mmCIF file of C-alpha atoms in Angstrom:
data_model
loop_
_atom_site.group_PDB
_atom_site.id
_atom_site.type_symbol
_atom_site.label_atom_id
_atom_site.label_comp_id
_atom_site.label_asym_id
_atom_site.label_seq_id
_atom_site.Cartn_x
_atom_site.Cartn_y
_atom_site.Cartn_z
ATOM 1 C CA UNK K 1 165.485 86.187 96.792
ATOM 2 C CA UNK K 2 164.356 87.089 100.179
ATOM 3 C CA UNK K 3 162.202 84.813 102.564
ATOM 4 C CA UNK K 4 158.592 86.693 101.815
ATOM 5 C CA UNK K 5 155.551 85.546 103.401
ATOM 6 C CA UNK K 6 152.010 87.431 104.189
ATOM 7 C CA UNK K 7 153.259 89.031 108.029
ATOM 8 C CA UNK K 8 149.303 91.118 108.362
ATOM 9 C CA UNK K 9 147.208 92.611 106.713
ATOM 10 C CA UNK K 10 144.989 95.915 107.866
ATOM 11 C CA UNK K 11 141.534 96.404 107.978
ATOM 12 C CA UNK K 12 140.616 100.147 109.047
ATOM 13 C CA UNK K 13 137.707 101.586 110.725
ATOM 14 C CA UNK K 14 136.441 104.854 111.391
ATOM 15 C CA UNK K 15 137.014 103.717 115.266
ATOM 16 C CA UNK K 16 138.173 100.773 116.559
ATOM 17 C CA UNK K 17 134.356 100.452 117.882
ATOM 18 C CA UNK K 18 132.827 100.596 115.037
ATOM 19 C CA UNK K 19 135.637 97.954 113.489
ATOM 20 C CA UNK K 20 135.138 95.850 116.172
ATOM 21 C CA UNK K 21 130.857 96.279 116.180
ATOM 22 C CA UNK K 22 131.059 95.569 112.570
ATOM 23 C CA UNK K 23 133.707 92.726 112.813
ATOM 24 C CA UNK K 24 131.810 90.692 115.635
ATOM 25 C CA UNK K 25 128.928 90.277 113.111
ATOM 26 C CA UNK K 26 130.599 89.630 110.516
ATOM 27 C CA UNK K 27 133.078 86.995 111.658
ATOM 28 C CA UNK K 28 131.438 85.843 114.754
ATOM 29 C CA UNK K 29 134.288 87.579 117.398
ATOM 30 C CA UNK K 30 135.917 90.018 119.234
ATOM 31 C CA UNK K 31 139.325 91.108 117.940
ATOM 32 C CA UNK K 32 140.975 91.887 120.811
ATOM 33 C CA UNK K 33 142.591 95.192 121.644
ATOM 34 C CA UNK K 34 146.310 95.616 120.905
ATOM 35 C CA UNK K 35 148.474 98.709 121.320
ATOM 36 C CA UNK K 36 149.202 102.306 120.193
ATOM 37 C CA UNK K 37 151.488 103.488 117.365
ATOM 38 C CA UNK K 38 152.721 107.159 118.723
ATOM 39 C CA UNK K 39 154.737 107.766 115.635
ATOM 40 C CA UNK K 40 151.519 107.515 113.728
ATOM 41 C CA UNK K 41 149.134 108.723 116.249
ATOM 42 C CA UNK K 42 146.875 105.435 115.452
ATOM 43 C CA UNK K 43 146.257 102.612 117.483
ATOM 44 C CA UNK K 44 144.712 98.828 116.838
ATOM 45 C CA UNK K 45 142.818 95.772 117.526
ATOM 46 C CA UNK K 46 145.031 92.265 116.737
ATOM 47 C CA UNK K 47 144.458 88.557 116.579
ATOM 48 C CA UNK K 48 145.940 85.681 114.911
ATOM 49 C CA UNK K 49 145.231 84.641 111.668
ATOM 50 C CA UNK K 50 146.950 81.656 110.677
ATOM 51 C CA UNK K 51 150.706 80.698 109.456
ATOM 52 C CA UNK K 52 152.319 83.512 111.873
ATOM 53 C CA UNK K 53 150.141 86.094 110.407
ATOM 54 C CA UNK K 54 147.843 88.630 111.812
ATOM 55 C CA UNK K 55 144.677 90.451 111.474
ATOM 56 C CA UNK K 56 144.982 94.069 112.122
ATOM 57 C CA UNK K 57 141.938 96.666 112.613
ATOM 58 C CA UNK K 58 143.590 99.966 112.752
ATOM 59 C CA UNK K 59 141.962 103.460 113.131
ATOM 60 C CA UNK K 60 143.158 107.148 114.359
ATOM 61 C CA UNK K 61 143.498 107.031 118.099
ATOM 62 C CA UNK K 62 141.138 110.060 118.980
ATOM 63 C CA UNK K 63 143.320 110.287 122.264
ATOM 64 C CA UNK K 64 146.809 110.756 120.370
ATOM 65 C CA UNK K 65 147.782 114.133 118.908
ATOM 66 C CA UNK K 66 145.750 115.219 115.927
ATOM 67 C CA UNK K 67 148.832 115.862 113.880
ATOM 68 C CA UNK K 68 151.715 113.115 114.267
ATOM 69 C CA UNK K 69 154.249 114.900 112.393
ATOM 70 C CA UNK K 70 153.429 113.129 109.222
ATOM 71 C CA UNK K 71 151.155 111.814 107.085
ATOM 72 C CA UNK K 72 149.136 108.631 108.946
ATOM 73 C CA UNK K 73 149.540 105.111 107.529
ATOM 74 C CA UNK K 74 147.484 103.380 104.843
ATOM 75 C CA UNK K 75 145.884 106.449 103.636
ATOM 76 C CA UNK K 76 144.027 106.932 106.780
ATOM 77 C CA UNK K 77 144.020 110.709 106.253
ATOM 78 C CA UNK K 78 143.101 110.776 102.905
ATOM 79 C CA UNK K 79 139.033 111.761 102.881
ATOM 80 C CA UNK K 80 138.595 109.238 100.182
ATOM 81 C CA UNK K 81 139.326 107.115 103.072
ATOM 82 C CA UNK K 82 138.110 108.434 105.390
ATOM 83 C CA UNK K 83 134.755 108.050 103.900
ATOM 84 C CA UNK K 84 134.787 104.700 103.051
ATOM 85 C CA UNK K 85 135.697 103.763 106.582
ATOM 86 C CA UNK K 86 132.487 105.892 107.985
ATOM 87 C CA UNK K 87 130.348 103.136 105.589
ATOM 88 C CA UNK K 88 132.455 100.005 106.704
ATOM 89 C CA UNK K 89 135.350 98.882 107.977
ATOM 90 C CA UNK K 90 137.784 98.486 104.680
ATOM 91 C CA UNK K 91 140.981 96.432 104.088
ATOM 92 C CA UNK K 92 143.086 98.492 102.744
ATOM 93 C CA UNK K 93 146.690 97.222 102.987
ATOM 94 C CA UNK K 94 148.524 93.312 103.286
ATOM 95 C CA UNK K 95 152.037 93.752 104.789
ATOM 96 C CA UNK K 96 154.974 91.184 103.788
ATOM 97 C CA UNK K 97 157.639 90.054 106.159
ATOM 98 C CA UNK K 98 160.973 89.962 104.748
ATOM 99 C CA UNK K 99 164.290 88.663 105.840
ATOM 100 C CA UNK K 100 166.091 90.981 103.672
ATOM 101 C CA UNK K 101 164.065 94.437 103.410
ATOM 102 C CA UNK K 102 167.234 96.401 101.727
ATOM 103 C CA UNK K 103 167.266 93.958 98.875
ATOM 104 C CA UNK K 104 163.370 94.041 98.424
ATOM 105 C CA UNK K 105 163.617 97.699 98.127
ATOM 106 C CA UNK K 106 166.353 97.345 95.396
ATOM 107 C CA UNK K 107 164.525 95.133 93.050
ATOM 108 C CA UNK K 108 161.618 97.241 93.411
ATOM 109 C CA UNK K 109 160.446 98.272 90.378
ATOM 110 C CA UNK K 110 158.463 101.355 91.813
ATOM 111 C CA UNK K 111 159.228 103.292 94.537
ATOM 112 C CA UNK K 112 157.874 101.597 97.856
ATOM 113 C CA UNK K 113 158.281 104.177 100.476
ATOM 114 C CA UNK K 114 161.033 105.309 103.058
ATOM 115 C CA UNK K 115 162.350 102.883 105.537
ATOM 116 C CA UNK K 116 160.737 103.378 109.238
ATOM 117 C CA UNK K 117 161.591 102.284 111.929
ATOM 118 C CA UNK K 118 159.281 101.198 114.812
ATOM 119 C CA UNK K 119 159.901 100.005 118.421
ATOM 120 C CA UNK K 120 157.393 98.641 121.076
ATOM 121 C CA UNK K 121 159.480 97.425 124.334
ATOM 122 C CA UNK K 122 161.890 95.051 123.459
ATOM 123 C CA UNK K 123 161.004 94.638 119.559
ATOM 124 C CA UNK K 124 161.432 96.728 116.889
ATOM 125 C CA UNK K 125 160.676 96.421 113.323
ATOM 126 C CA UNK K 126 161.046 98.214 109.397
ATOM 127 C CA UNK K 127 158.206 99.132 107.794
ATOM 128 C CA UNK K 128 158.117 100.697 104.154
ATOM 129 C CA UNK K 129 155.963 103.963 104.417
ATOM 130 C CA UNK K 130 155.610 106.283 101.891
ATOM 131 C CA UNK K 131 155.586 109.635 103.396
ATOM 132 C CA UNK K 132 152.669 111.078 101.716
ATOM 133 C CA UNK K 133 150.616 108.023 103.138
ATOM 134 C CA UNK K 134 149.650 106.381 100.018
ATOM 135 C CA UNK K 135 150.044 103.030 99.295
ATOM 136 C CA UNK K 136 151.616 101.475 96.060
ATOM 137 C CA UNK K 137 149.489 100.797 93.425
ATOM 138 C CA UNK K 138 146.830 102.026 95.619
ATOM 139 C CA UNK K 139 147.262 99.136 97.966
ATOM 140 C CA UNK K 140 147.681 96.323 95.530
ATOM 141 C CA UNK K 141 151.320 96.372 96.500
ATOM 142 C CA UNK K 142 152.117 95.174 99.619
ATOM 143 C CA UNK K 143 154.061 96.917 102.633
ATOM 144 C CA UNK K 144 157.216 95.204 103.551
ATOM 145 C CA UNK K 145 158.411 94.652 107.457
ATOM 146 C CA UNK K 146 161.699 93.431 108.944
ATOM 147 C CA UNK K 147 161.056 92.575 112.242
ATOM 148 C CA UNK K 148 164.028 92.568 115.239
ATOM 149 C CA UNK K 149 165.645 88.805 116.387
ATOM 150 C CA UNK K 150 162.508 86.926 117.892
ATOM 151 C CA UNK K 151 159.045 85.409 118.092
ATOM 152 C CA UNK K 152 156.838 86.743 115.415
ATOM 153 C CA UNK K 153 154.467 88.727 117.628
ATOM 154 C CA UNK K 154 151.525 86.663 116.483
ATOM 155 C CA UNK K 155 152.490 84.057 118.894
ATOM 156 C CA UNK K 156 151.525 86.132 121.847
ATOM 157 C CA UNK K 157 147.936 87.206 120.030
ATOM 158 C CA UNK K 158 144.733 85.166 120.831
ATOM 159 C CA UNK K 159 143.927 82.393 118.294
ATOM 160 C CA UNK K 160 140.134 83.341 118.027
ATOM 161 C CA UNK K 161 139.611 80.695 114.424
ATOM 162 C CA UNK K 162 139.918 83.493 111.770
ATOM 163 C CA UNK K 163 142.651 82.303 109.162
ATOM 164 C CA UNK K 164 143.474 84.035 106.351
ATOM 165 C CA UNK K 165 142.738 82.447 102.888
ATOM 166 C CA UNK K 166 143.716 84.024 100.419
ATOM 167 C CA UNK K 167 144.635 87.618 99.215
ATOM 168 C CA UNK K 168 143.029 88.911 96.019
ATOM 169 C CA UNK K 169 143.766 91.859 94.004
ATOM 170 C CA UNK K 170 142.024 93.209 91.030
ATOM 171 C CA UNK K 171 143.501 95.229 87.989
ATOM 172 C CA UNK K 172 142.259 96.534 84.731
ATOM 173 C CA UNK K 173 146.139 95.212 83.745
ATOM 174 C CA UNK K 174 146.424 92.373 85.598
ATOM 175 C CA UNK K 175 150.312 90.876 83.623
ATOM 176 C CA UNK K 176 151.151 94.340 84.770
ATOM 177 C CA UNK K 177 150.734 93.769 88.278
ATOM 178 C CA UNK K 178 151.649 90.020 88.312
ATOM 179 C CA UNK K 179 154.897 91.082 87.137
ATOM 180 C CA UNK K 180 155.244 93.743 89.609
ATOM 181 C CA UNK K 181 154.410 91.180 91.834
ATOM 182 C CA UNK K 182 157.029 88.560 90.450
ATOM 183 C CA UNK K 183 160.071 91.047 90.911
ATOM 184 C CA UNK K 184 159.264 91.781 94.536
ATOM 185 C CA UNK K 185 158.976 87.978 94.940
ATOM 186 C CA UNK K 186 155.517 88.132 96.471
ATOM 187 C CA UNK K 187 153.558 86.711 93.071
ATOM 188 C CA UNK K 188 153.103 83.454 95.178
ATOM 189 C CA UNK K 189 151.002 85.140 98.175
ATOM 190 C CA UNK K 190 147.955 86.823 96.092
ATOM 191 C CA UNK K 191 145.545 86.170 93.489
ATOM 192 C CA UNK K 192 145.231 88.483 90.931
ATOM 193 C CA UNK K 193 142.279 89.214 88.885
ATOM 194 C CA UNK K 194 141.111 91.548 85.674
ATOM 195 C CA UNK K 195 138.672 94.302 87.166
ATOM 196 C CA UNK K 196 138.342 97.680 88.798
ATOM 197 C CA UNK K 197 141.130 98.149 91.056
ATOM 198 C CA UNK K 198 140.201 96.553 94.030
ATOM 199 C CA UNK K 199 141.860 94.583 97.367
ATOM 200 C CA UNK K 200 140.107 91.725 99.637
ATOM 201 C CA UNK K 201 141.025 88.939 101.879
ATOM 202 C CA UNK K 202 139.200 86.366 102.063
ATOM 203 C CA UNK K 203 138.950 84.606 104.864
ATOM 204 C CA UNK K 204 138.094 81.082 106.860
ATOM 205 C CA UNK K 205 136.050 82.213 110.287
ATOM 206 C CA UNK K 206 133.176 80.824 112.313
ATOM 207 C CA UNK K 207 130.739 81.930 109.959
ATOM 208 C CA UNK K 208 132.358 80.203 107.349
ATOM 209 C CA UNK K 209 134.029 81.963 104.561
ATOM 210 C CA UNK K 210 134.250 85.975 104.676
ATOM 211 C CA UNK K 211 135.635 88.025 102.141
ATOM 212 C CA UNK K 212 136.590 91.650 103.956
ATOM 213 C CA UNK K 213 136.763 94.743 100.787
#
């Protein structure tokens, strides 16, 4: 099997001001800002989060075009969404680093999007996007990334004392999803629990443990 470990995981916002308002009280700092995805007309807030992770606060970058060409990561155009994130900033996707992306897509046993690919100056990376900007299994599946030869780019984010914990998911058929989980080899990197359908991370921070849902 590929080498699969948690890479980031995305917690979206209406803005990035309201993320970051709502993310200082709740775990006692400032993510920092981080860059602009043009392909996706979105941009983010990044920090480190423990084990060459990161924490990613995304939202629509009101200064990008209105219409990227295609449907917006992590449902971020869906209204459903889009009205949660006016209440609260919402996690609402964990991405997996891979080694091998091509042969996590072939033991797939659902469909996990098209292949992108991404550059930002000297690095590049695959993502798995679907291109109606869902998320598999409504975001109980994780996205996968291959990134380019190099430093995993959470070596050049702050280190602000937010590590992640652990990832939970909730099912109503939780041997379902483990097994889903189990043939993308990822069954080692989440919790999963019998419930409404429903992802958190919880988290170790300042103001000791935080669960963001």
């Amino acid at each position: 099997m590929p080498n699969n470990k948690i890479d980031h995981f995305a917690i979206g916002a209406d803005t990035l001001e309201q993320g970051i308002s709502a993310l200082k009280t709740t775990l006692g700092v400032d993510v920092p800002r981080g860059g602009k995805h043009d392909a996706m007309s979105t941009h983010n807030c990044v920090m480190q989060s423990g084990n060459e992770s990161f924490f990613e606060l995304i939202a629509i970058d009101p200064d990008a075009p209105a219409d990227p060409g295609r449907a917006r990561w992590f449902t971020l155009d869906d209204p459903k969404t889009q009205a949660r994130l006016l209440e609260r900033p919402r996690a609402l996707c964990w991405v997996v680093g891979t080694d091998d992306l091509d042969a996590v897509i072939a033991a797939s046993p659902i469909e996990l999007g098209e292949v992108v690919l991404f550059t930002r100056g000297d690095r590049s990376w695959r993502l798995t996007v679907p291109k109606d900007g869902s998320l598999p299994m409504q975001g109980l599946l994780p996205a996968f990334i291959e990134w380019s030869p190099g430093p995993h780019p959470s070596t050049g984010q702050q280190d602000l004392g937010v590590t992640l914990e652990t990832v939970h998911l909730h099912h109503s058929d939780p041997e379902t999803l483990s097994k889903m989980l189990v043939a993308l080899g990822v069954d080692h990197l989440a919790q999963v629990h019998e419930g409404d359908v429903a992802l958190s991370f919880e988290l170790n921070t300042l103001n000791g443990s935080v669960t963001l849902d």
